[in-house]
Coordinates of C-alpha atoms and ligand atoms in Angstrom, one line a residue:
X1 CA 0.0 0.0 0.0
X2 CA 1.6 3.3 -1.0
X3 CA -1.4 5.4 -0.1
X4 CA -4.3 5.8 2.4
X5 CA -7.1 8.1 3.1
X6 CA -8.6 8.4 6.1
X7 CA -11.2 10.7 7.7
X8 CA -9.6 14.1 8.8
X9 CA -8.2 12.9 12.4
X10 CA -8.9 14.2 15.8
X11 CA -6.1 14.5 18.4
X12 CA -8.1 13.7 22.0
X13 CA -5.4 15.1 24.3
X14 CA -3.6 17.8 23.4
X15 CA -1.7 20.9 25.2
X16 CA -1.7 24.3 23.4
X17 CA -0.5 26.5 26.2
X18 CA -0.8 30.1 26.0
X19 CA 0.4 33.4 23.9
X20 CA 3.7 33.2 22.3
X21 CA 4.0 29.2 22.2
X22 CA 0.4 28.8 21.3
X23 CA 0.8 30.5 18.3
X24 CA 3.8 28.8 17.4
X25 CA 2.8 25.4 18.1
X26 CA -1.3 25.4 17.4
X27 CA -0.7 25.5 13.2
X28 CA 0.9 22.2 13.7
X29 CA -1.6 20.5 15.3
X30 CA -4.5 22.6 12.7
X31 CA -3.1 21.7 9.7
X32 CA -4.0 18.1 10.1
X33 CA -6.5 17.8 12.8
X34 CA -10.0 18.7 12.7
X35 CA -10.6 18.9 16.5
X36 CA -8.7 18.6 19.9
X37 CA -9.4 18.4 23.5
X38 CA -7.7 20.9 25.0
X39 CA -5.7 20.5 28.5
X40 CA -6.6 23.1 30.9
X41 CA -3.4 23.1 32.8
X42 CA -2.3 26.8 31.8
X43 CA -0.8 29.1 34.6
X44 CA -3.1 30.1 36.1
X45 CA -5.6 26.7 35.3
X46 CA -8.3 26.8 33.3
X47 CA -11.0 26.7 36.3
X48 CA -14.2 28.2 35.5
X49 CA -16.8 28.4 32.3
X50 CA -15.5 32.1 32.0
X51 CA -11.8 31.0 31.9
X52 CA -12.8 28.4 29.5
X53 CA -14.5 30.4 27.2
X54 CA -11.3 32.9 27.1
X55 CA -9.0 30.5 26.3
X56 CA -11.1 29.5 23.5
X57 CA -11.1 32.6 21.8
X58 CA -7.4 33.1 22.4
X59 CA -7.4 29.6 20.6
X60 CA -9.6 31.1 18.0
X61 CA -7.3 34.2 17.4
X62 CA -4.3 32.4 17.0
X63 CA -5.4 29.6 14.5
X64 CA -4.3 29.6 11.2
X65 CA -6.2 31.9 8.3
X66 CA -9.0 29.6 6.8
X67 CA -8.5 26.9 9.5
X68 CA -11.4 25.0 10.2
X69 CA -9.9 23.7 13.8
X70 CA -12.0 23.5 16.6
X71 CA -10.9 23.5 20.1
X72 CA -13.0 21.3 22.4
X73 CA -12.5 22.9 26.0
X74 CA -12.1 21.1 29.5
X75 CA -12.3 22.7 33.0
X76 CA -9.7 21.7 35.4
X77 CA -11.2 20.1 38.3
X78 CA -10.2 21.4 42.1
X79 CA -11.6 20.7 45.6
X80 CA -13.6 24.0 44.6
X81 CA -15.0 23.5 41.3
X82 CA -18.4 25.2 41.1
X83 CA -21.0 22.6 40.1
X84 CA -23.3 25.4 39.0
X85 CA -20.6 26.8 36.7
X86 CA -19.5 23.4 35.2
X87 CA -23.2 22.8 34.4
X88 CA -24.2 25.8 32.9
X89 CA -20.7 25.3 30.5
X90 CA -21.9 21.4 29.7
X91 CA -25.1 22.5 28.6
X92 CA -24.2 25.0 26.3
X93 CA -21.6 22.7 24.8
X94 CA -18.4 25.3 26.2
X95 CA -16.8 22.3 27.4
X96 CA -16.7 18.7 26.0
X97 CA -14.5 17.1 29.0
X98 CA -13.5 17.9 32.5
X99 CA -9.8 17.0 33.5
X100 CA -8.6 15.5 36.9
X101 CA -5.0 16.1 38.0
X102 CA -4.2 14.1 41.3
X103 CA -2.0 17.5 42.8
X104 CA 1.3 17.2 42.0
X105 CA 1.3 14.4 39.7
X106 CA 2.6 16.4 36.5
X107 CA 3.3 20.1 35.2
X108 CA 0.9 22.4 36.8
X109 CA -1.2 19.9 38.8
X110 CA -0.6 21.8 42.2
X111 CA -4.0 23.2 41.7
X112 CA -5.5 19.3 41.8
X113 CA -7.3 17.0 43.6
X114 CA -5.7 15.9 46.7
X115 CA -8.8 14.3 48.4
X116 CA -11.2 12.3 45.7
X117 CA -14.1 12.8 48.3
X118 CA -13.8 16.4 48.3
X119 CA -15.4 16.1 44.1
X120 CA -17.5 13.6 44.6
X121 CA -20.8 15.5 44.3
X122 CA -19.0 17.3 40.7
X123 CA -18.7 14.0 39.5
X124 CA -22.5 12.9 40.4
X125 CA -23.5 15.7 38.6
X126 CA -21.5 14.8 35.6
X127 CA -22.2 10.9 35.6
X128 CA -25.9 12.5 35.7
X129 CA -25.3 14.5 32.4
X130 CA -22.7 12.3 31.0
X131 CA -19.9 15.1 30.8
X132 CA -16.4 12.9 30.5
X133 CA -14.0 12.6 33.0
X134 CA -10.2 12.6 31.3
X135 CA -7.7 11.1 34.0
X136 CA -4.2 11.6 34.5
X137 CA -3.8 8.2 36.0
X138 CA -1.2 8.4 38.6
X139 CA -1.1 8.3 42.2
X140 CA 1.5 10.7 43.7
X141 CA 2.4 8.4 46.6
X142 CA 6.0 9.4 47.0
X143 CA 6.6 5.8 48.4
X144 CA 4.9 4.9 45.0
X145 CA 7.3 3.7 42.3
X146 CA 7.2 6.3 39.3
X147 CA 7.0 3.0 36.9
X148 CA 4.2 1.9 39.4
X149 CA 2.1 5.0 39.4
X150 CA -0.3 4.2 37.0
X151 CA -1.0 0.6 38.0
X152 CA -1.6 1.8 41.7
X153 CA -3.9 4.5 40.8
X154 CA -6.1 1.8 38.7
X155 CA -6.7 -0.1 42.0
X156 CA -6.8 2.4 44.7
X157 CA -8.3 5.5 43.1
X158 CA -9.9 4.7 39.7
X159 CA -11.9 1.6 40.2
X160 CA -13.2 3.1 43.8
X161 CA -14.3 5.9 41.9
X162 CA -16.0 3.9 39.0
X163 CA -17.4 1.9 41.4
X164 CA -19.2 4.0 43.7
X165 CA -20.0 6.4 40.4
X166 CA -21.8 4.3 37.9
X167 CA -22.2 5.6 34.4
X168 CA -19.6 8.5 35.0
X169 CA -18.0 8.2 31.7
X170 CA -14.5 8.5 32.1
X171 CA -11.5 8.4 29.9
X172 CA -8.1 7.1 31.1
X173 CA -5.8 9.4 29.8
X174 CA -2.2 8.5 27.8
X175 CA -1.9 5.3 29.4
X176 CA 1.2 3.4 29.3
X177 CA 1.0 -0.1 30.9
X178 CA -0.7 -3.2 30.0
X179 CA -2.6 -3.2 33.1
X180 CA -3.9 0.2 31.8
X181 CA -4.9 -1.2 28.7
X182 CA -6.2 -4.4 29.8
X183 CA -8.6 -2.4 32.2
X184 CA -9.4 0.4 30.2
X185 CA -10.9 -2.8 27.7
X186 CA -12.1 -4.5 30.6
X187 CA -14.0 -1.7 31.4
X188 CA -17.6 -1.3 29.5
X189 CA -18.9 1.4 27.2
X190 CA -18.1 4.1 29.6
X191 CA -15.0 4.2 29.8
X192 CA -12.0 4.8 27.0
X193 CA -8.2 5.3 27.0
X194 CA -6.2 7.7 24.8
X195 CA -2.5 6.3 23.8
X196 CA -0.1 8.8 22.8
X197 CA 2.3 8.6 19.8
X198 CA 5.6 8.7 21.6
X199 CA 4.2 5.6 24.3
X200 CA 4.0 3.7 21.0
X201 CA 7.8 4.7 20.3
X202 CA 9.9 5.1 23.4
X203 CA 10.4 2.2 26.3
X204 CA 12.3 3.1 29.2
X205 CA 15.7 2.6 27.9
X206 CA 15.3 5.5 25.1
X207 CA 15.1 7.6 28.1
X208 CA 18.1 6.5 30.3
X209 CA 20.3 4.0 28.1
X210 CA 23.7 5.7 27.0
X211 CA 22.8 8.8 28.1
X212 CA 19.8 10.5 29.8
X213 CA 17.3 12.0 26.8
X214 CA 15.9 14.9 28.4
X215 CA 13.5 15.1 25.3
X216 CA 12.0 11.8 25.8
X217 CA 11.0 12.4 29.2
X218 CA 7.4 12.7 29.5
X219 CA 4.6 12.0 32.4
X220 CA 3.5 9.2 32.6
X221 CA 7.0 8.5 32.0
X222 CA 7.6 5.4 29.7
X223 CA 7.9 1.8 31.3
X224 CA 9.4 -1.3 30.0
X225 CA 9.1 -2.8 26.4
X226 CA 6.4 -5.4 27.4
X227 CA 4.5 -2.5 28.7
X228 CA 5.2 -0.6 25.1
X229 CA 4.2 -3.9 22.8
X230 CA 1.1 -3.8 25.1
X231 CA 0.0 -0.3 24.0
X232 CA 1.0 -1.1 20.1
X233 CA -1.5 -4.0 20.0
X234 CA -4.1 -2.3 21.4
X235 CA -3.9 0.7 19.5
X236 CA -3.7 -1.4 16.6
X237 CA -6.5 -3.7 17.5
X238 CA -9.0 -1.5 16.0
X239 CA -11.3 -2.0 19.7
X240 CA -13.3 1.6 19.8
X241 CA -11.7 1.6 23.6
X242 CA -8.8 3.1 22.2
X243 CA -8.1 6.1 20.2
X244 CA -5.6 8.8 19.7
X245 CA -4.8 11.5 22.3
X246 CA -1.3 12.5 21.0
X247 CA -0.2 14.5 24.9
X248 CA 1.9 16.7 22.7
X249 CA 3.0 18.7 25.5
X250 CA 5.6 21.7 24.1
X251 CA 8.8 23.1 26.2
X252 CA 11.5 25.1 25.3
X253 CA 14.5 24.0 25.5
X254 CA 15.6 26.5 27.5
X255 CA 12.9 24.5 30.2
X256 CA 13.6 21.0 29.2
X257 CA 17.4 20.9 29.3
X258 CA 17.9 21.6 33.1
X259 CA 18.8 20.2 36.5
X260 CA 15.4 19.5 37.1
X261 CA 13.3 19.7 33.3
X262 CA 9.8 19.6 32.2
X263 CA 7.7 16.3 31.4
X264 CA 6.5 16.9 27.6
X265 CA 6.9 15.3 24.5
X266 CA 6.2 17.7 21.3
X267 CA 4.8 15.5 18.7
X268 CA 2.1 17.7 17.2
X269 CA 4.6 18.3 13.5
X270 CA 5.2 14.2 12.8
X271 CA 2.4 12.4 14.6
X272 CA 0.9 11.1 11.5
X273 CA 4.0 9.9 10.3
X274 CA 5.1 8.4 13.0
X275 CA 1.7 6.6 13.3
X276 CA 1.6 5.5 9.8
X277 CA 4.9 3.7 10.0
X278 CA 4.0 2.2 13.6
X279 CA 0.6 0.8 12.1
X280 CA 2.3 -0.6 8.9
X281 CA 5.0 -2.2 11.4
X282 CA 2.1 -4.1 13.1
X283 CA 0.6 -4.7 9.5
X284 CA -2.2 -2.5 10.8
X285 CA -2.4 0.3 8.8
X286 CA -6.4 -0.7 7.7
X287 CA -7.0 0.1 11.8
X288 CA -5.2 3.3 11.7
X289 CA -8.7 5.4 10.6
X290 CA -10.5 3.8 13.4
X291 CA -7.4 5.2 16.1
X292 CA -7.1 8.5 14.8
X293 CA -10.6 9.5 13.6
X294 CA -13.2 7.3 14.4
X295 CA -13.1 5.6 17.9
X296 CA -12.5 9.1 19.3
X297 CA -15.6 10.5 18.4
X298 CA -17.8 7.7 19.0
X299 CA -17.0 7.4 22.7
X300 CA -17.6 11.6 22.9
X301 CA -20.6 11.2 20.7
X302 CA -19.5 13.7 18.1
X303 CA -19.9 13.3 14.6
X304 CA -17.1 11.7 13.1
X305 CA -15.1 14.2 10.1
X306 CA -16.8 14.3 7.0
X307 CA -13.5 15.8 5.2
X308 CA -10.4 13.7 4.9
X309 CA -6.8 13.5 4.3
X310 CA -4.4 11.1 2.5
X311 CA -1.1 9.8 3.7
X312 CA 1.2 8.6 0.7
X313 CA 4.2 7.2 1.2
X314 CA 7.7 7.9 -0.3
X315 CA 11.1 8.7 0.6
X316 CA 12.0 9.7 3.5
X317 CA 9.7 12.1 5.1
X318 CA 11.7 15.4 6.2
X319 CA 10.6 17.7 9.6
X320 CA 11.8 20.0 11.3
X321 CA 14.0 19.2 14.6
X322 CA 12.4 22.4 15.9
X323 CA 10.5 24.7 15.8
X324 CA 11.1 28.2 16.6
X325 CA 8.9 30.0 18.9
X326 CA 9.3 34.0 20.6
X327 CA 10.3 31.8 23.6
X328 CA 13.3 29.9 22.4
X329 CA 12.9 26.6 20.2
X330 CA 11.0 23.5 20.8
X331 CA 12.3 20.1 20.1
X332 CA 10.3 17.8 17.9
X333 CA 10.0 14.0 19.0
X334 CA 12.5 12.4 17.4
X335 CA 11.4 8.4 16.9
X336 CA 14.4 7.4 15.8
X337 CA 13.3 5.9 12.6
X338 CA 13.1 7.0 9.2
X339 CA 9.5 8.3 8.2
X340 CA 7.8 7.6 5.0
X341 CA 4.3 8.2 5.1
X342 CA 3.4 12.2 4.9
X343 CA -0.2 13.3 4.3
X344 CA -0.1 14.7 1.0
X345 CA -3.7 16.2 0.5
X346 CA -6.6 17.0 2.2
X347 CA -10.4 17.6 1.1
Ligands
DOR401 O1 4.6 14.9 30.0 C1 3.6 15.6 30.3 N1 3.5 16.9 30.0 N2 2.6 15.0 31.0 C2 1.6 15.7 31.5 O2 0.8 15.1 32.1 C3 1.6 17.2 31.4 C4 2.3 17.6 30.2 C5 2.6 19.1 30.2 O3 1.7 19.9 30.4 O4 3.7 19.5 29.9
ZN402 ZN1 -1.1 15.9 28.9

């Protein structure tokens, strides 16, 4: 196969941050996607319907002339989230998700939820409406193994919660364990799990074999190649549990190259690439429409893309290591393989 069209994608986890590197980074992500969900976790969070709907015309300004992108907002929950407020923001269709942080598990999560009781009536209310729950899935135990994480919080705060909420629909965010797979599956038709490119790419040797690869450093952070070949058959499977949510997370250098650096992966410019040549690796690429654009918006009831793009494949594909942004550059991912799909056309 040399060729392949699929419906335009969707990218179900994505962070866009603010001024300056929003602009730089959001006309990668528009040129091939037709919508994203958009991570709240600016500085200050996105907390309230009123923050929400700022950020989304910032979005709006920034995109790319003749860009038909949409944004699809969260609210970042707290210990203080205003039912009221998320309600009213559900109902007029503002927000499409709302995003739990356990505080302190990742880059501007202090603002999140250290005690699950303390949201239990917000997430009543949106089992009740069936607003989605996205999860960063990992406890912040400091006893707690960081290649444990996400396996803990599966059995000591997710499945408590799912448990004593039925029918909150709840997606488990960039998972990157076969446990996490296996239970996401496991788990009935309320309940999804997104899979980043780079978890599809990088074990935990790319990050700390021959060298520590600040670039490849991410949260959750990559685990062992079982774990990896996990998430590659699932993805591949073509099972509507799992569809894309790419986590591309930009940083400059500057802030990823230090002492103590940033968790992000910036994958928004080669994605499709790099997922062509991952599904044609598993002799998958026939799944590849259901990852990218369909499963996505069947578990967030939305209307799949009518428009569509085509991936062809050549020589080597050629992207930029960076890109540059009023901030200092941003590192692309780097898979370490040759690329040969690029999308060549869209309608
Ligand atoms: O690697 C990550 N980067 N993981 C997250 O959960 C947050 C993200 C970011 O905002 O940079
Ligand atoms: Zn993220």
């Amino acid at each position: 196969m040399t060729s392949l069209t699929l419906r335009r994608p969707d990218d179900w986890h994505l962070h866009l941050r603010d001024g300056a590197m929003l602009r730089a980074v959001l006309p990668e992500t528009a040129r091939h996607f037709a919508r994203a969900i958009i991570m709240p976790n600016l500085v200050p969070p996105v907390v309230t319907a009123a923050q929400a709907a700022e950020y989304r015309d910032r979005i709006m300004a920034a995109k790319p002339d003749n860009s038909k992108f949409q944004p699809l907002m969260t609210l970042y929950l707290t210990e203080d989230t205003d039912v009221r407020d998320l309600r009213a923001a559900a109902e007029i269709g503002l927000i499409t998700a709302v995003k739990l942080y356990p505080a302190g598990a990742t880059t501007n999560s202090a603002s999140g939820v250290k005690d699950m009781t303390k949201v239990k009536r917000v997430l009543d209310n949106m089992a009740q409406i069936g607003l989605p729950l996205c999860v960063h899935g990992e406890v912040t135990d400091p006893d707690v193994d960081i290649f444990d994480r996400e396996a803990v919080f599966i059995d000591t705060v997710l499945d408590p919660i799912r448990r004593d909420i039925p029918g909150l629909r709840v997606v488990m965010e960039h998972i990157t364990t076969r446990q996490g797979a296996d239970y996401a599956r496991d788990g009935g038709p309320d309940l999804a799990a997104t899979i980043t490119t780079h978890h599809l790419v990088i074990n935990r040797n790319h990050i700390l074999a021959g060298g520590i690869k600040p670039h490849y450093y991410c949260l959750p952070v990559a685990k062992r190649e079982e774990h990896r070949l996990a998430l590659r058959k699932a993805a591949t499977s073509g099972d509507p549990t799992y569809f894309l949510g790419t986590d591309s997370a930009p940083h400059t250098d500057a802030n990823k190259l230090l002492p103590c650096g940033c968790a992000g992966c910036f994958t928004a410019t080669n994605t499709l690439s790099i997922l062509a040549e991952v599904f044609e690796q598993e002799n998958a690429l026939n799944q590849l429409e259901k990852f990218a654009s369909l499963n996505g918006p069947t578990f967030y009831k939305l209307p799949v893309n009518e428009d569509t793009i085509t991936l062809t494949k050549g020589d080597p594909v050629a992207y930029p290591d960076q890109i540059a942004t009023e901030d200092g550059p941003v590192t692309v991912f780097d898979p370490q393989m040759l690329l040969h799909w690029q999308v060549s056309s869209s309608s």
